[in-house]
Structure formats: C-alpha cells, structure tokens
Phi, psi and omega in degrees: 000135184278148170275152178272161184282125182247338183234159180289135183257154173300133186245156176219123183056036175081008179227157177302142180301328179303331178300321184281334171295312178294325177304307184286328175297311181291327179301313182284330175294318178290330173303313181294316184291310184286332174297313178294318181298324183296331182251359188298303183293327178295320177294316182297322184273350181292149182300138178283352180253008180287166177299323172247085192289145168260202179275342178076021179280163175287162178301321180298315180290327178297317179292326177300311180294320179300317180298314180293318181298309183293331175294311183295327177304316183273326178297330177298347177294335179294304174296330177297319177291322180295317179300319180294316183288324189256337190236307192247336192087160185293320186299312181289325179295322175298319180299309181292324176298318179296319178296320178295321178296317178303315180295316181298314180293325178297317179293325181298336180286349179280125185282063178223148180298319181298323180291325181298309183285328175294316179299316178300319180298315180294324177295320178301313180295316183295314178297323178300326178279324186273312194299307184290328187280325178291327177292319178294325178297328176300314178298327181291349178281346187242145176289157178300132179084000180293118183294343180284351186301310180299317180292329175297318178292327177294317176299315177302319181293326176295322176301318176306318188273340168298316177297316180296321180296309180299321183292314185299323179282306187291313180293320179299317180289320179297317178296323181293317185271323190245343177128157183302315188284337170292324175297314177299322180295319178298321177299321179294324177298322177301317180296322179297318177298319178298319180294322178297317179299316183295317180295317180296325187269014182301329182293340179267001184241021180296133179083359179249126177075020178284154178291131185292344179271359182270196184265002186264009180242157182278162176301326179297320181288326176294321178294322180296329180289339184261331186287154177287163179291144175278172178299319180297315180296322178295318178298319181293324176297321178300315179298319179299317181296322177294319179296331178293330174297320176298322179297317179300313181296314183300309184285336174299326177273316186295320188282016166294344185305310183279346182250267185303310184292329177295312178291325179296317178300320181294321188261326193242359180253134178284103184258011184287128176235345170073020176287150183297327182261351180210096184294320178216155180282125177302142183303323183298332182295331180295344175294343180285344184299315181301313181294319179298318179296323179295319178297320182287314189257356184304306181289330179294313179294318177299317178295323178299315182291328174295314178300317180300318180292320180296334176281357178080018181268164181302120182212029177295159180301320180297322179294315179301316181295322178294314179298319179299322179296320178296311182298316180299316180299325180295338179298334181286348172300322180290329175290329174295319177297319179298317181296320178296317181294316180295325182274357183285343176222157184294131183054036184279167176227158183258160180287154181294336185304327182293324178292318178301316182288321180298313180294329177298311180292321177300320182290316178299321176294319180297320181296335177268358185239300192292306179295328178295319180296321177300314179294320182301320181294318181292339177280322189260334186292132173303143185306320184290341181242024186303309183287323180296318179294323175295324177295320177295322177301312180290331174295319176299321175299321178296317177296326174297320177296321178293320176300319178299319178297318180294320178295316179298320176302316183296337180279351181251124179283148172292126182290149170283137183231149179202195185237136177285132182261330182289151169273179187299316183296325182286328187267341182304322179300344181266006179229170179237153174294148182209161175275127184227152172269127178223166175259131179275189183298334179270012179065024177261138181283125178228170177252137177228157178244107187197177172288137182305324184293335178289342179248015181061031181263165176292153168216154187238137173238121179279139189221145162278142179230129183199172177259138175214122184055038176077007180239149179284131180240141176239123179233140181306129179293131184056035177206187183236355186288140179281127181260355183303321183289346187290323187213173179216133174274160174292159185301316182295313181292327177296319178294321179294319179295317180299319180296319179297313181294322180293315182294333179262006177052050182275125183236174178298324180288334181223072189277165165270174185223156181207146167267109179279109184263115179260123184224136179283146177302128184303322180294319178294327181291340179284344180275090188298334181293340179256017183301131177079014181280349177075010182262168175063035176264136172249172179229145175214151179193159168237158176281123185303316183295320178293318181294318178299317180294321179297317179293319179299315180296325178295314178296322178296314181296319179299320179296308184297314186292312184292319179295316179297319180295318179299315179292326178297320179293324177298324179296327182261016187299314184299318180295320180292322181295327179298326181287347177280345179052046174069030183300333182257006184292329182296332176293322178294319178300322178296323177294318180296324180295334178277359177097012178270136179271125180266115187278332185276107182293334179295324178296317180297319184284000000 
C-alpha cells in the first residue's frame, strides 16, 4: 500500500523528480518488453530449418501462444499487487520484479527451447511485480486533487513509449541482421539499464510505495488499512470494475498489434524500399509506429483534454476512455482497406500507408484511454487496496490480450497439410536457385546460391486450385504444369478442401490460389549426414481468397464492436459518474481557483 504525499518534493519541470526516476525505469523496462514482444510471434512462426531457426509453429499457433503469454504477463499483476500491499510494499516489489526480469531476459537470449519457455516464465513473474506497483507509485507522488496528476501520468506514459519506440526499431533490426537471440539479448540489456536507474534514484522516492506495516507510514494510514470500506468507496470500486470491462474490450482490439497485425504486416504489406543496406523494412520495426505517435501526440492530446475541461465541457475519465475506444476502433477501417487492396489481385500486397494510418488512430485512442485509466484508478481506489486494484486493472489488460489472441487466431485459417511424393530430382524443375543464408561446418552463417532443397530449406510453388470432374486440381500459377503428382493431402483434409471449393463454385476458369509451402521435417533436418537428400518434406497451404476474406471480416468485426461499445458507454455516462461521488471534482475546484469559469453545472454538482 502506498503512502500519500505529506511534504513538498523537489521538482523538475513542474513535477516531482521522482516522476522522472520512475519515467526512466519504466522506459527501459518497456524497452525490454516491447523489444521482445516485437519479434516474439515472428520468431515463433519462423521456420525451424532456417539458418536462424524459429520454433516453426503455424501463424495460428504463434498467435495462440502470444495471447496466453501477454495475458499471463498482466494477470501476474494481481499477485504482484497483493505482495506489495501485504508483504513488501510497492518500492521493494518493483525492485524484486526488476531483478527477475533481468534474469528472464538474460535466459531468453540462450538459443535453446528450454531457455525460451523458462525466460518467458520469469518475465511473466517480473512484470507482475513491477508493472502495477510502479504505476501506483506515480500516483503516490501527487497530493489528492492535484491537477498535475493526469499530466504526470501522461509524461510517465510517454516514457513507456520512448522505450517501446527505441526497442521496436533497434531490436527489430538486430534480430533481422544478426539473429533472433541477439534481439532478445538486446532487450535484456535495456531491462538492466532500467534497474540501475531505479536503484540510483531511491533517494527521490522516499515515502512513496513504502510497506504499510513498516515505520514509514502515519497512524492514520495504518488505521485506514484496517477499517472496512465506506459506502462511497464501495460505489467507486463498482465503477472501477465496470471500467475494467472497458479495458478488456479496448485491449482486446488494440493488442492485435503484436499478433495479427504483426504477422499481417510480415505477409501482406509491401515493405520493399530498395535501399542498398536495407531492401525491405522488417515487420517488427512497424511496432515502433505506436510509440512514435505517442511521443509526438502525447502532450498534444493531454493538452487538448485540459483545454476541453477548462471550457467546462464533459471531460471525465470515463468519457475520455469511451471516446478513446471509439477512435481506436475506427483505425481498423484502414486495415479493411489494406485487406481489400491485398485481395484485389492474386498474391497481392497492400501499401504501407494503411498500417501507418491504422496505428495513428489506435494511438490517438490509446492516449485518451490508457494513461487516463491509470490515473482514474489512483483517484477511486481505496487506499488499502491501491496496489490490488491496480493489479486488477492490469489483469483486465491481460484478459484483453487473451481476447486479442483469440480474435487473431480466428483470423488465421488452419492450413491444409500433406506429404511430398516426388523425390529431389523430380521436384527441382518446380523451383529456382536462390541466395540463402546457411550455416557451414564451423556453425558460421554464410550465403550460398543453390536450389533450396539442396540445403534442406523451404521452397514455395504458387498454384491455382479448383474442382474439375469432382476432384481437386492443382495447376502451376501462370503456367500449365500439373502439380497433383507432387504431393498428397490426408483423406479428411482433402474432403474438407473439396467441400470448400464446391460450396464456393470454384472452377478452372475462376480458380482459387495457394502458396504450396514445402518444408523438411525439423528433426530430419538436424541429421547433417542426410543434408540435401530431398526426403521427409511435408506441404502446407491456405487458400488465399479464403484467408483474405477471413482477415477482412475480422477487421470489420473489430471496427463495429469497439465503436459500438464506446458509444454505449457514453449513453450510460451520467449514471456511472454518480457512483464516483465526485472523485474528480477537486480537480475542477483547482481550475476555478486559477480563475477559470466552469460552464457545466453538472461538473460542479
């Protein structure tokens, strides 16, 4: 449980110096988290037989793991908040959480499967200890009713996104050029820097986040920890729980960024820029757009809401969060445009502008929702449950992340899978030589120019897919060669494919299309003595037209649901505000004291 501010603190730029200690601590912690997050699904979905191998999972399974991981990261905030309130206090819990994160990121840099899952587990525990408590400590820097509180949280939020911006670019490029685990290692260095800043800045955080059972709290605060909740406090808790539902919906839509939108950018966005040193922008780098927009527009949006409030217009936290949800949902309209453009031609891709615009709207919505929600909790949460309520908020964020994972999964079709029947000599005419990265006998990555099958690498054959005389036919795209003899699907999947083509009346004259991905079994690829034998290859594919339609429908549903939900909350705004019992009224009184006339009598009342 946090102690409240009783004495005037040393200030910098009009805010307590402690804010900037927490700013830089969280900045580097978010550098580590968002750096790892930016490459996580790409690593999971990367081929297990590549020179820099990933886990080789399908896109659907990669999003599934991403959803569970990001949910658990935030749900861990509940025990993290409990430990702070009941055992250690926020300050010490943040310290131990940061140390656990350093260990987790360090282990993640080890290129072993056991290290990957062990590292993720430690990161989940570490974030659970650090994330809710450092946010609550920001609130503890300000007196009750201090109008600077919201702007303080906005500054803190900008710190989060400076870290996210730097991470998405640097970690994304390092992973692209040097390998996945070098990227994970760079993210860990960021966390170490954050921990150093936090330890150094303890002198500026005296009296903030101390354990309520210690000697640093007043008798009044100890009494507050023991007394039962009042009627006003219970009503405010109800409002907080309702606002947490809004959080679930918001992040369920917003957090497609690291999952569905990340994979979509990798597969369906034209990222080619043709620079001599960078042929195309790595998909992970686009994760920096959200953070860059927050840095650019953070103070502008925060200033707008202050101006809006000074004009006496509706500007409660609940209103801001509702408007933010609507704006964020509108961003998926641009993803619908991207999906239409990519699907307008066979094996097509969409322009980068749609990703830029989608992230812009998502960010503007986030700026009106997330930092406001953090501040809102510190205003309404009973003192004795301050960290636990912050933990519940982050748990709601976690459930939103899991919802995002489930939505992203639904946007990915289960691939059809089968077995390659041709031997190497028979299948080579269907591929071309290419420059590939491989590891030589000394385990050093080099480039070779050869047929992919000679290096046990994946190769792709583009195909028309259609029904003819009641049977599925595969014909080379922009060619005439019959692809049916190359591979065979299992009986069940063949029947499902036939049913799909039949129900959509797919014919030779108007075929569907597929990228037939041939990949060697990862275990067989480890047997170097059999390198290049062309055996143990499987095939997988989805129908391009079906996948495009599935993604379009997902983006459409996200737009309709989030926008509708935001407007629904605005309709019930007055009833919800009554349950806050004027928790934000002192901010209005502060404005009046500065000589501003408040026109909205409802705000005064």
